[in-house]
C-alpha cells in the first residue's frame, strides 16, 4: 500500500481522478434501497452502506484528521464503527455485526461522504497536498476502487440469499461472439523480473521488484469457460475425491458443493444468478465463482495445473506486447457485470485482464525484502499473508484503472463469492504428454 | 388458538377492533427507518418488516384465500416467505435468514398491509363473516397483538446491538411514585378451577378449564424490583453456583451473564438500555429481562421459590376482586415502554397484569384433555410444549385487551429479551421460617 | 437422596447388602478389557473405570472421611478426579474429558474399590454406623445401583461405536413367549396420593408424599413393542413433521434419526445392536432406546398420548395388587440385558417394572414442599429439575431392589442411550373415539 | 513417497533395517498401559495402538497382499479400520473416532504386528523382494519412522490432559552445557540446487531437484532458546496484536494462548510438561511446541523473520560441511526426549538436525514438475499441499536415520503439539539495520 516511486501526476490530475472515483462509488448504490444497503449476508461480506462509510473513514482518518487543520470528524463514534481492521487506529465494531448497524442511515452516510469530499476539496484548494499527502490520497483512491468491487460482489451474495432473486440491474443484451479455440502459449524458463517497477502507484505487496528463476512452462491462451467447466461437473468432478486436495474435498463435502456458487439446476438445465438476474449459462464465457479448491481439482482433472503467480506475471508482461493491454478487457466500466467470451481477435494471451480473477498456485507470501509501511496503513497487506492464495488479472467488476501486471489479489482457498476463475498451465515437458 | 365458546361481540364490533389493531401495528413502525425495519439481530427475533408482513399473511392465508371469493394474493412468493412455522401451509423461509429479505421493501409491505385490510373490509361488507370466519378473524387479531409485543422486544434487541444505542422513542419523564412495602398474600389450598371459562376469546392452550388440587401457599404482593435484584448481584448471585439450576449455571457461565440483559456497568453505576434510550435503574420498578434461570436463582437466594402457574392464576383470580383488574396496569397503551413501580394504592395483588411477564415454575404442558385445533392453526401452541416455561400476566408492551388471568405465555428458560421478571412464592409452612 | 423415614433394617443387613452391591458393581467390569473400561464415547456417558471409581469416591467423601477416624484417602487427587458434580466438594475434572484418564489404571481402581470396601468394613466393625451414617451408606448403595445401570448403558454405546460391533456378553437363547393382546386399563379420577410413603429408602425427589387431583384416564396394559413401533416407521413416522413436537422434529432432522438408537437396516431387514451383540428385532418385546420426542410422536400417531407420572404411579399402585409386584420383572439380575416380551399370564398392568423405562409426559419438577438435603448430597436431584422428563419403572439393566412405584428417573427429551420406551395413555372420554 | 533413484542397499541390509525399525516401534509402547495406548486426546492425534496397527496395515496393504502369494490378512475389517486416508484403498474409520476402538486389544495388535513381521520375513526369504517391492518396503520403513515420532508427540499430548500429569518415562539427568552465543551466518544469493539429489530414499515431495534463485540472507547459528522466548512473553508478546499475523492473532485469542503448549505458570515460575514429566524451563535449550503463528510473531518482535525452506536447505547443505552432519544431533536415539542446548563446540550451523523442527516461511507447495506416485501411495504428500507450512531438520523424537537436508515436514500454522521451534533469518541488507 506504499507508493515508493512518488506519485507522478499533477495534483490537479489526482484531485480530478479522486472526484471521479468517489462519485462512482456512490453511484453504485443508486439501484439499491436503504434496506439493500444495510444487509450483511455473511461474515466475509459487508453492507453497501458500510463500504460507503468505510472508504470515507479511510480519508478522514489517514488524510483529513492528520493533514487538514481544523477538520472536525462528522461523528467521533465513526472512528470505531467504520474501522475495518486497523489495530493502530483503535477498536473496531465486530465484522460479523456490520449488518446490525441500521444507524447511521443511508442518508446520513451519503451526507458523510459529501462532508469528506468537501473537506478533501478544501485540502487540495489550500495547497495542503504535500507529496506525503498525495501518496495517502492515491492510496485512498486505490483502496476505494477495491471497495467498489466488493460492493458488487457482496450485494450479489446478499441478493442471492433472497428467494425472490432480485437483480441488481435489469438484464442487458450482449452481442454474440465467436470464441477462438484454446491454444497453449509456450514460455522459456530463466531469470525474470517480478513485481512492480517504474512509476505509478502500487501496493506494498508488489514490492520489492526482484528476479525469480522459472522453468519452461505453457499457459492456456484464455481462462476456462463455463462450457468446459460443465464437462467437469458432468464427468462427476464433484464426486471424485482423487481429483481434490484433501482439505478441498473436506470443504466440498461439508458445504455440499455441486457446482460453482450461484449455479443451480432447474427444469431447463443449469442457471446462474448474476447481478443482472437469473440467466442461462454463457458456455463460452469464463467460469466464475469457483474456489481455489475447485480450480485446482478442475486443472487436475484436465491433466494440467494452475500457474504460479510468477508464471502468470511473466506471461502477462510478455504476451501483452503493449502496455495498453492492461486497459483492454471487460471491466466494471463495460457495465456487463458478468464475464464475457474471449474476443475473436487472436491475441497471444486473451482476457489476462478483466472478466475473472485467476487463481494461481501461489500461496500469498511476502516478496524477498518485503517491508510493510511504517504507519497504520502498514496493516493493509502483510498481516494477511497466511492461508490465502494469490489471484491475478482483475474481473468484470474491477475498475479498469485499478489493475496491472504486478497486482496481487488474495483470498482463502474456500472463497467463492468473488469473480474468481482460472487459467490452465502445464510444464513444458511435451514428451510426457500423448 | 381456538375459541370454542363462539365469539360473542357483533360483527361490527369485531371489524372495528380489527381495524384498530391493524392500524396500531403499522404505527409501531413509524419511529423506525426502512433499515431498522429490515434488521434481524438474532435467530429468536424477527425484523419489524417481517412482523408487519407475517401478520398480514396470517389473514391472507387463513381468512381471505379460503373465505373471500376472488381474492388474489399480492404475491404468490409471500406464501412461503412469510410463513412462520405452519407446516400444513407448506414451505417456509428459514427463520435465521429473515433479516436477509431486503425485498420486498418496507413500502411494499405497507402496501401489502393495505391490500389485506381492504380485502378484510370487503369480506365484512359482503357479509362473508360467518361464525367460523369470525373465529379466525378474532384469532388473527389476537395473533397480531402478540406480534405487536414482539415488534417492540425484537427492535429493542436490535437497537441494543448498535454501539450508538439509538432509542426507539425519546425519553419520557415519568412521575415519581411512592412504592408500598412487599407483603405476603396467603392462599388456602384445595381444589380450584384453572383455565379459561365463560365467554370471550382464548387460545387452545388455556383449555379445557379443569380443577387442580393446590396446597396452601403465599405469594408476594408485587414483582421483584430492580433494587431488590441489585442486592442479589451485589451479594455475588452471579458467581455462586449453589444458587442455580445446573443447566442455568452452565448457561450463565457460557454466556458470561453478570446482570439482566441490557444492564451495563458504567462510571456512574448500573445503566440499562430501554426502548427510550439509556437510563438509570428504576430501583422501585420491577426487574425485567431476566431468564427463568436467573429468576429461579434469585428466588432460591431469597429463600423462596417461583409460583406455579396454577398458584399464579388462583391468586390473580382471587386477589383481583373485580374483572376490570385485568385492564388496570402498565400496558403498551401507556406509552411508558418500561416497567413502572407499583402504585401506592394498596391492592391485594399488585401488578398482576402489565409491567413484566412473570416466570412461573411450571413447564409448558398441555392441560388434561387438551386438543389442538384440527386445521393449520392447530400448529399454534401444542407443538411447542417442550423445554419451555410458562409466564403469566403480560408486560408493559402487551396490548391491554390481550391479557387475561388464564393467559399462558411461554419461553425457553434461557430467554431474556422479553420483558420477563418474577414474583416470589413460598409454601405456607410458617413454622419453618424465622 | 434423603431418607427421612429412618433406615429400618439392622446394621448387619445393610452391611451385607452393601457388600453385595459393591461386588456386583465390580463384577460388571469382568467381561471388559482395560481399554473397554477407559473409553468414553460421548459426553453424556462415562468410562466404566470412572463409574467404578466414582462410586467409591462417594463413600470415601461422604462416609469415610467424615465418619471413620483416621481414614486416609487413597490419593488426594481423586477428590477432584472422581467428583461428578458436587460443587460443595470442590473442583471436578471436566465431564467430557473423563475418557482421557488413562491413569489411574483399571488395576489401581480395583485396588481403590478394595481399599474403600475394607474401610467400610472397619466402620461397621467399630460400631461407627450411627443412624446418620447408615442413611449415608444406604444412599451410597442406592447411588451405586444407579451407576450399575449406567455402566451397562454407557458401555453399550461405546461398543456400538466400534465397527466390529463387539458384544458385552455372548448371545443367550431366550425362551419363546406368547404375548397377550394389548388391553386398555381404566382408572377413575379423583384425589390420589403420590410420592413415597411408609418405610424404606427413597430419594428426596420422591418427597413429600402429597395428594394430586387426576381426571379419569386409560392406560395400556403393556409397553409399546418393537413390532408396533416398526409400523410407525413403515408409515413414515420419521418423515412426518406433523406428528412431532417442534423441537423434536428439529432434533430428528439434525441428527438424521430414522429408527431407535442401535437399530440399523441390513440386507436381512432391521437389526439392533445389543449388549449381547447384533440381533434381529424381537417384535413382541418392548421397544427401547427411543427419545421422549420419538415416544411422543409415536403416541400422537396412534391417537393416544404419554401418561403423566402421576397417572403412571397411580396405575402402578392400583394394578399391582401386591407389593411383591415391584420385584417381578425383567431386571439386571435376569441376565437377559434386553427387554423381553410381556409374560403370557394376564396381569392387570404388565411390565410396570423392568424391561424399559417408560417416558411420561411430565417435566421433571419438584413436588410441592420439596426440600433438598442440606449437605453436599443435596445436590443430587433438585438442581437437575429443568428441561428433563420423568421416566418410570426401571429397565432390564436396573437392579431389582432399586425400583419402586414412586421412583423418578429423568433424562433430557433427546436422550436415547438408556433403555427408554413408552406405554400409551388416553383420556377416558370414550364418546370421542370411534 | 516414491524413491525414483532405485534403492541402493542390498536386500539383506534392508531386511535388517526393517526388522530394527519394526522392533523399535513396538518398544515405544512398552512404558505404556493398554489404556494409555487406546486413548485419543484430540482429532489431530491418534492412539498408540492405532499407530502400531496402521504401520502394519501399510505393509499388509501395499506389500504383502499384492506381492506375497497366499498371504491372508489377519482380519478383513482391519482394511478399513486402520486406513488413514488412502481413498484408493477404500473406506476408512473416521479419524476423530480412533480413540473409540477399544477392540482389537493391544495384545491383538501386538499379534498383528508379529503376523506382519513374519510375513515380511517370508517375503524376503522367498526372494519376492523385487526392485518394486524393495521400494515399497523402504517406503513403509520410512513411513513407520514418521509414526514413531507421532507416537511420542501424540502420547505427550494425551498424558498432558490428565491432571495427574503422568510421565512417559522417568526424568533423566542431563549434563549441563555451556551454550555458545548466537551468531549470524551470511549466505550469498544466486542460483542454488534444492531438493533431493543422488542416491538413497526420499519422499516424492522432495522432487524434482531443481534450481532456485535466492537473494543474500543471514541465518541464526542456532534455534531460538526457551530463555529468549521467555523475553518475548515477558515483553507482552502474547498481548500485542501488531506482532502477529491477522489469522494468528485471531487464533491466539480464541485459544487463549499465553505461552508455548505445555508451559504453565506455577508458584515457582514457569514449568513445562515433557515426556519425562514436569520440569523447569531449560533456558538454553530450543523452545518447542510453538505454532507457526507464534514463531512468526517472535521473529517480528526480534526485527527478524523466518527463513524460507530454500534458505534453510541451502544453509544446511553449506554449513554442514560433511554429510555426516545429518546424523549428528539430539534425536530419538539419545533418549533425552526433550530439546537440548546447543553443543559448546562451535559449528557453523548448530542443531540443524534434531532437537526441534524449524518452522519456515514457506507454504507447503509442490516443487516445479512435481508428480505424485501413480498408485495409492501417491496420496502420501501431494493432496495435503494447502494451508500448511514447511518445517525442516527433525526433532528430538525423530529417528536419526530418517532425516536429511531436503526433508520437508509440514503442519497447519496453528499446530503446536509437535516439537516445533524456530530459527531466525534476516535479509542481508546491513545498511538498514543500526
Short mmCIF file of N, CA, C and O in Angstrom, two decimals, chain B residues 268-347:
data_model
loop_
_atom_site.label_atom_id
_atom_site.label_comp_id
_atom_site.label_asym_id
_atom_site.label_seq_id
_atom_site.Cartn_x
_atom_site.Cartn_y
_atom_site.Cartn_z
N UNK B 268 -20.94 5.73 36.16
CA UNK B 268 -21.91 6.25 37.12
C UNK B 268 -22.87 5.15 37.55
O UNK B 268 -24.07 5.38 37.68
N UNK B 269 -22.34 3.95 37.71
CA UNK B 269 -23.17 2.86 38.20
C UNK B 269 -23.88 2.11 37.09
O UNK B 269 -23.58 2.29 35.92
N UNK B 270 -24.82 1.28 37.50
CA UNK B 270 -25.54 0.47 36.52
C UNK B 270 -26.45 1.35 35.68
O UNK B 270 -27.12 2.24 36.17
N UNK B 271 -26.47 1.05 34.39
CA UNK B 271 -27.40 1.70 33.47
C UNK B 271 -28.11 0.59 32.71
O UNK B 271 -27.64 -0.53 32.64
N UNK B 272 -29.26 0.92 32.16
CA UNK B 272 -29.94 -0.10 31.35
C UNK B 272 -30.41 0.53 30.06
O UNK B 272 -30.78 1.72 30.01
N UNK B 273 -30.36 -0.26 29.01
CA UNK B 273 -30.82 0.21 27.71
C UNK B 273 -32.29 -0.11 27.56
O UNK B 273 -32.72 -1.24 27.80
N UNK B 274 -33.07 0.92 27.22
CA UNK B 274 -34.52 0.73 27.09
C UNK B 274 -34.97 1.22 25.72
O UNK B 274 -34.18 1.78 24.95
N UNK B 275 -36.22 0.98 25.42
CA UNK B 275 -36.78 1.48 24.16
C UNK B 275 -36.75 3.00 24.11
O UNK B 275 -36.86 3.61 23.05
N UNK B 276 -36.57 3.62 25.26
CA UNK B 276 -36.46 5.07 25.31
C UNK B 276 -35.03 5.49 25.65
O UNK B 276 -34.81 6.54 26.24
N UNK B 277 -34.09 4.67 25.27
CA UNK B 277 -32.68 5.04 25.41
C UNK B 277 -32.06 4.56 26.71
O UNK B 277 -32.67 3.84 27.49
N UNK B 278 -30.82 4.98 26.91
CA UNK B 278 -30.08 4.60 28.10
C UNK B 278 -30.66 5.33 29.31
O UNK B 278 -30.96 6.53 29.24
N UNK B 279 -30.82 4.61 30.39
CA UNK B 279 -31.41 5.21 31.58
C UNK B 279 -30.77 4.62 32.82
O UNK B 279 -30.18 3.54 32.79
N UNK B 280 -30.91 5.35 33.92
CA UNK B 280 -30.51 4.80 35.22
C UNK B 280 -31.49 3.69 35.58
O UNK B 280 -32.58 3.59 35.01
N UNK B 281 -31.10 2.86 36.54
CA UNK B 281 -32.05 1.87 37.04
C UNK B 281 -33.22 2.60 37.70
O UNK B 281 -33.06 3.69 38.25
N UNK B 282 -34.38 1.99 37.63
CA UNK B 282 -35.54 2.47 38.38
C UNK B 282 -35.73 1.47 39.52
O UNK B 282 -36.36 0.43 39.36
N UNK B 283 -35.12 1.79 40.65
CA UNK B 283 -34.98 0.79 41.72
C UNK B 283 -36.31 0.25 42.21
O UNK B 283 -36.37 -0.89 42.72
N UNK B 284 -37.36 1.02 42.06
CA UNK B 284 -38.66 0.59 42.57
C UNK B 284 -39.51 -0.13 41.52
O UNK B 284 -40.57 -0.66 41.85
N UNK B 285 -39.04 -0.12 40.30
CA UNK B 285 -39.80 -0.78 39.24
C UNK B 285 -39.36 -2.24 39.14
O UNK B 285 -38.24 -2.59 39.50
N UNK B 286 -40.25 -3.08 38.64
CA UNK B 286 -39.90 -4.50 38.51
C UNK B 286 -38.68 -4.71 37.63
O UNK B 286 -38.49 -4.00 36.62
N UNK B 287 -37.85 -5.67 37.98
CA UNK B 287 -36.73 -6.05 37.14
C UNK B 287 -37.29 -6.81 35.94
O UNK B 287 -38.25 -7.58 36.06
N UNK B 288 -36.71 -6.56 34.78
CA UNK B 288 -37.14 -7.23 33.55
C UNK B 288 -35.92 -7.81 32.86
O UNK B 288 -34.78 -7.57 33.27
N UNK B 289 -36.18 -8.58 31.82
CA UNK B 289 -35.10 -9.14 31.01
C UNK B 289 -34.21 -10.10 31.79
O UNK B 289 -33.00 -10.14 31.60
N UNK B 290 -34.84 -10.85 32.68
CA UNK B 290 -34.12 -11.96 33.31
C UNK B 290 -34.68 -13.27 32.77
O UNK B 290 -35.84 -13.38 32.41
N UNK B 291 -33.79 -14.25 32.69
CA UNK B 291 -34.17 -15.59 32.24
C UNK B 291 -34.87 -16.33 33.37
O UNK B 291 -34.84 -15.91 34.53
N UNK B 292 -35.45 -17.46 33.01
CA UNK B 292 -36.00 -18.36 34.04
C UNK B 292 -34.90 -18.75 35.01
O UNK B 292 -35.12 -18.82 36.22
N UNK B 293 -33.70 -18.98 34.47
CA UNK B 293 -32.61 -19.39 35.34
C UNK B 293 -32.27 -18.34 36.39
O UNK B 293 -32.01 -18.66 37.54
N UNK B 294 -32.27 -17.09 35.95
CA UNK B 294 -31.98 -16.01 36.90
C UNK B 294 -33.12 -15.84 37.90
O UNK B 294 -32.89 -15.61 39.09
N UNK B 295 -34.34 -15.93 37.41
CA UNK B 295 -35.49 -15.80 38.29
C UNK B 295 -35.45 -16.89 39.36
O UNK B 295 -35.66 -16.63 40.56
N UNK B 296 -35.16 -18.09 38.92
CA UNK B 296 -35.09 -19.23 39.84
C UNK B 296 -33.96 -19.05 40.86
O UNK B 296 -34.13 -19.32 42.04
N UNK B 297 -32.81 -18.60 40.40
CA UNK B 297 -31.67 -18.41 41.31
C UNK B 297 -31.96 -17.29 42.31
O UNK B 297 -31.64 -17.39 43.50
N UNK B 298 -32.59 -16.22 41.82
CA UNK B 298 -32.93 -15.13 42.73
C UNK B 298 -33.86 -15.63 43.84
O UNK B 298 -33.65 -15.34 45.02
N UNK B 299 -34.87 -16.39 43.43
CA UNK B 299 -35.84 -16.87 44.42
C UNK B 299 -35.16 -17.76 45.45
O UNK B 299 -35.41 -17.65 46.65
N UNK B 300 -34.27 -18.63 44.98
CA UNK B 300 -33.57 -19.51 45.91
C UNK B 300 -32.73 -18.69 46.89
O UNK B 300 -32.66 -18.99 48.08
N UNK B 301 -32.09 -17.66 46.34
CA UNK B 301 -31.26 -16.80 47.19
C UNK B 301 -32.09 -16.14 48.29
O UNK B 301 -31.62 -15.94 49.40
N UNK B 302 -33.36 -15.82 47.95
CA UNK B 302 -34.24 -15.18 48.94
C UNK B 302 -34.90 -16.20 49.85
O UNK B 302 -35.74 -15.83 50.67
N UNK B 303 -34.58 -17.47 49.68
CA UNK B 303 -35.25 -18.49 50.48
C UNK B 303 -36.68 -18.71 50.05
O UNK B 303 -37.51 -19.19 50.83
N UNK B 304 -36.98 -18.36 48.84
CA UNK B 304 -38.35 -18.52 48.35
C UNK B 304 -38.32 -19.37 47.08
O UNK B 304 -37.35 -20.08 46.82
N UNK B 305 -39.36 -19.30 46.30
CA UNK B 305 -39.40 -20.04 45.04
C UNK B 305 -40.31 -19.31 44.08
O UNK B 305 -40.96 -18.32 44.44
N UNK B 306 -40.34 -19.78 42.83
CA UNK B 306 -41.29 -19.23 41.86
C UNK B 306 -42.65 -19.88 42.09
O UNK B 306 -42.71 -21.05 42.48
N UNK B 307 -43.72 -19.18 41.84
CA UNK B 307 -45.04 -19.80 41.94
C UNK B 307 -45.28 -20.73 40.74
O UNK B 307 -44.70 -20.53 39.67
N UNK B 308 -46.11 -21.74 40.92
CA UNK B 308 -46.58 -22.48 39.75
C UNK B 308 -47.59 -21.62 39.00
O UNK B 308 -48.13 -20.65 39.55
N UNK B 309 -47.85 -22.01 37.77
CA UNK B 309 -48.82 -21.21 37.03
C UNK B 309 -50.22 -21.34 37.63
O UNK B 309 -51.03 -20.42 37.52
N UNK B 310 -50.48 -22.48 38.29
CA UNK B 310 -51.79 -22.64 38.91
C UNK B 310 -51.92 -21.70 40.11
O UNK B 310 -52.97 -21.10 40.31
N UNK B 311 -50.86 -21.62 40.89
CA UNK B 311 -50.89 -20.69 42.02
C UNK B 311 -51.09 -19.25 41.54
O UNK B 311 -51.86 -18.48 42.09
N UNK B 312 -50.35 -18.91 40.48
CA UNK B 312 -50.45 -17.55 39.98
C UNK B 312 -51.88 -17.25 39.54
O UNK B 312 -52.45 -16.20 39.85
N UNK B 313 -52.46 -18.21 38.83
CA UNK B 313 -53.80 -17.96 38.29
C UNK B 313 -54.84 -17.87 39.40
O UNK B 313 -55.74 -17.01 39.36
N UNK B 314 -54.66 -18.74 40.39
CA UNK B 314 -55.58 -18.67 41.53
C UNK B 314 -55.48 -17.31 42.21
O UNK B 314 -56.50 -16.65 42.49
N UNK B 315 -54.26 -16.87 42.43
CA UNK B 315 -54.07 -15.58 43.09
C UNK B 315 -54.64 -14.45 42.25
O UNK B 315 -55.30 -13.53 42.77
N UNK B 316 -54.40 -14.50 40.97
CA UNK B 316 -54.88 -13.42 40.11
C UNK B 316 -56.40 -13.37 40.13
O UNK B 316 -57.00 -12.28 40.12
N UNK B 317 -57.02 -14.54 40.16
CA UNK B 317 -58.49 -14.55 40.19
C UNK B 317 -59.02 -14.12 41.55
O UNK B 317 -60.01 -13.40 41.64
N UNK B 318 -58.35 -14.56 42.58
CA UNK B 318 -58.83 -14.28 43.93
C UNK B 318 -58.60 -12.82 44.31
O UNK B 318 -59.52 -12.08 44.67
N UNK B 319 -57.36 -12.45 44.19
CA UNK B 319 -56.96 -11.14 44.71
C UNK B 319 -57.54 -10.02 43.87
O UNK B 319 -57.92 -8.97 44.38
N UNK B 320 -57.59 -10.25 42.60
CA UNK B 320 -58.17 -9.22 41.75
C UNK B 320 -59.68 -9.38 41.82
O UNK B 320 -60.29 -10.12 41.07
N UNK B 321 -60.23 -8.67 42.76
CA UNK B 321 -61.64 -8.92 43.07
C UNK B 321 -62.55 -8.60 41.90
O UNK B 321 -63.56 -9.22 41.69
N UNK B 322 -62.17 -7.61 41.13
CA UNK B 322 -63.07 -7.19 40.07
C UNK B 322 -62.49 -7.56 38.69
O UNK B 322 -61.28 -7.48 38.49
N UNK B 323 -63.35 -7.92 37.77
CA UNK B 323 -62.85 -8.30 36.44
C UNK B 323 -62.09 -7.17 35.75
O UNK B 323 -61.23 -7.41 34.91
N UNK B 324 -62.40 -5.93 36.14
CA UNK B 324 -61.72 -4.83 35.49
C UNK B 324 -60.24 -4.82 35.81
O UNK B 324 -59.46 -4.13 35.18
N UNK B 325 -59.85 -5.57 36.85
CA UNK B 325 -58.46 -5.54 37.27
C UNK B 325 -57.52 -5.88 36.13
O UNK B 325 -56.40 -5.36 36.03
N UNK B 326 -58.00 -6.76 35.27
CA UNK B 326 -57.14 -7.16 34.17
C UNK B 326 -56.72 -5.98 33.31
O UNK B 326 -55.65 -5.97 32.74
N UNK B 327 -57.62 -5.03 33.25
CA UNK B 327 -57.35 -3.91 32.35
C UNK B 327 -56.54 -2.81 33.04
O UNK B 327 -56.15 -1.84 32.42
N UNK B 328 -56.32 -2.99 34.36
CA UNK B 328 -55.58 -1.97 35.08
C UNK B 328 -54.12 -2.36 35.13
O UNK B 328 -53.77 -3.41 35.68
N UNK B 329 -53.26 -1.58 34.59
CA UNK B 329 -51.85 -1.94 34.61
C UNK B 329 -51.10 -1.13 33.59
O UNK B 329 -51.69 -0.40 32.79
N UNK B 330 -49.80 -1.29 33.64
CA UNK B 330 -48.93 -0.55 32.73
C UNK B 330 -48.75 -1.38 31.46
O UNK B 330 -47.89 -2.26 31.41
N UNK B 331 -49.58 -1.09 30.46
CA UNK B 331 -49.57 -1.84 29.21
C UNK B 331 -48.97 -1.01 28.09
O UNK B 331 -48.57 0.15 28.28
N UNK B 332 -48.97 -1.60 26.92
CA UNK B 332 -48.48 -0.91 25.72
C UNK B 332 -49.11 0.47 25.56
O UNK B 332 -48.45 1.45 25.19
N UNK B 333 -50.41 0.56 25.89
CA UNK B 333 -51.13 1.81 25.66
C UNK B 333 -50.60 2.96 26.50
O UNK B 333 -50.81 4.13 26.15
N UNK B 334 -49.93 2.65 27.62
CA UNK B 334 -49.43 3.74 28.47
C UNK B 334 -48.30 4.49 27.80
O UNK B 334 -47.99 5.63 28.16
N UNK B 335 -47.66 3.86 26.88
CA UNK B 335 -46.55 4.52 26.19
C UNK B 335 -45.28 4.59 27.01
O UNK B 335 -44.27 5.12 26.55
N UNK B 336 -45.29 4.03 28.21
CA UNK B 336 -44.07 4.09 29.02
C UNK B 336 -42.97 3.25 28.38
O UNK B 336 -41.82 3.63 28.32
N UNK B 337 -43.34 2.06 27.94
CA UNK B 337 -42.40 1.13 27.29
C UNK B 337 -41.33 0.61 28.24
O UNK B 337 -40.34 0.02 27.80
N UNK B 338 -41.51 0.84 29.51
CA UNK B 338 -40.65 0.26 30.55
C UNK B 338 -41.55 -0.11 31.73
O UNK B 338 -42.63 0.48 31.89
N UNK B 339 -41.11 -1.07 32.56
CA UNK B 339 -41.91 -1.38 33.76
C UNK B 339 -41.91 -0.18 34.70
O UNK B 339 -40.92 0.58 34.76
N UNK B 340 -42.98 -0.04 35.45
CA UNK B 340 -43.14 1.08 36.36
C UNK B 340 -43.28 0.59 37.80
O UNK B 340 -43.68 -0.56 38.02
N UNK B 341 -42.94 1.41 38.77
CA UNK B 341 -43.14 1.00 40.16
C UNK B 341 -44.61 0.68 40.44
O UNK B 341 -45.50 1.20 39.78
N UNK B 342 -44.81 -0.15 41.44
CA UNK B 342 -46.17 -0.49 41.84
C UNK B 342 -46.89 0.76 42.33
O UNK B 342 -46.28 1.63 42.96
N UNK B 343 -48.17 0.85 42.06
CA UNK B 343 -48.91 2.02 42.53
C UNK B 343 -49.00 2.02 44.06
O UNK B 343 -49.00 0.96 44.69
N UNK B 344 -49.05 3.20 44.61
CA UNK B 344 -49.07 3.32 46.07
C UNK B 344 -50.36 2.76 46.65
O UNK B 344 -50.38 2.21 47.75
N UNK B 345 -51.43 2.90 45.91
CA UNK B 345 -52.72 2.43 46.41
C UNK B 345 -52.63 0.95 46.73
O UNK B 345 -52.23 0.15 45.89
N UNK B 346 -52.98 0.57 47.92
CA UNK B 346 -52.81 -0.82 48.33
C UNK B 346 -53.85 -1.72 47.69
O UNK B 346 -55.04 -1.60 47.98
N UNK B 347 -53.41 -2.55 46.80
CA UNK B 347 -54.28 -3.57 46.21
C UNK B 347 -53.76 -4.91 46.68
O UNK B 347 -52.58 -5.05 47.00
#
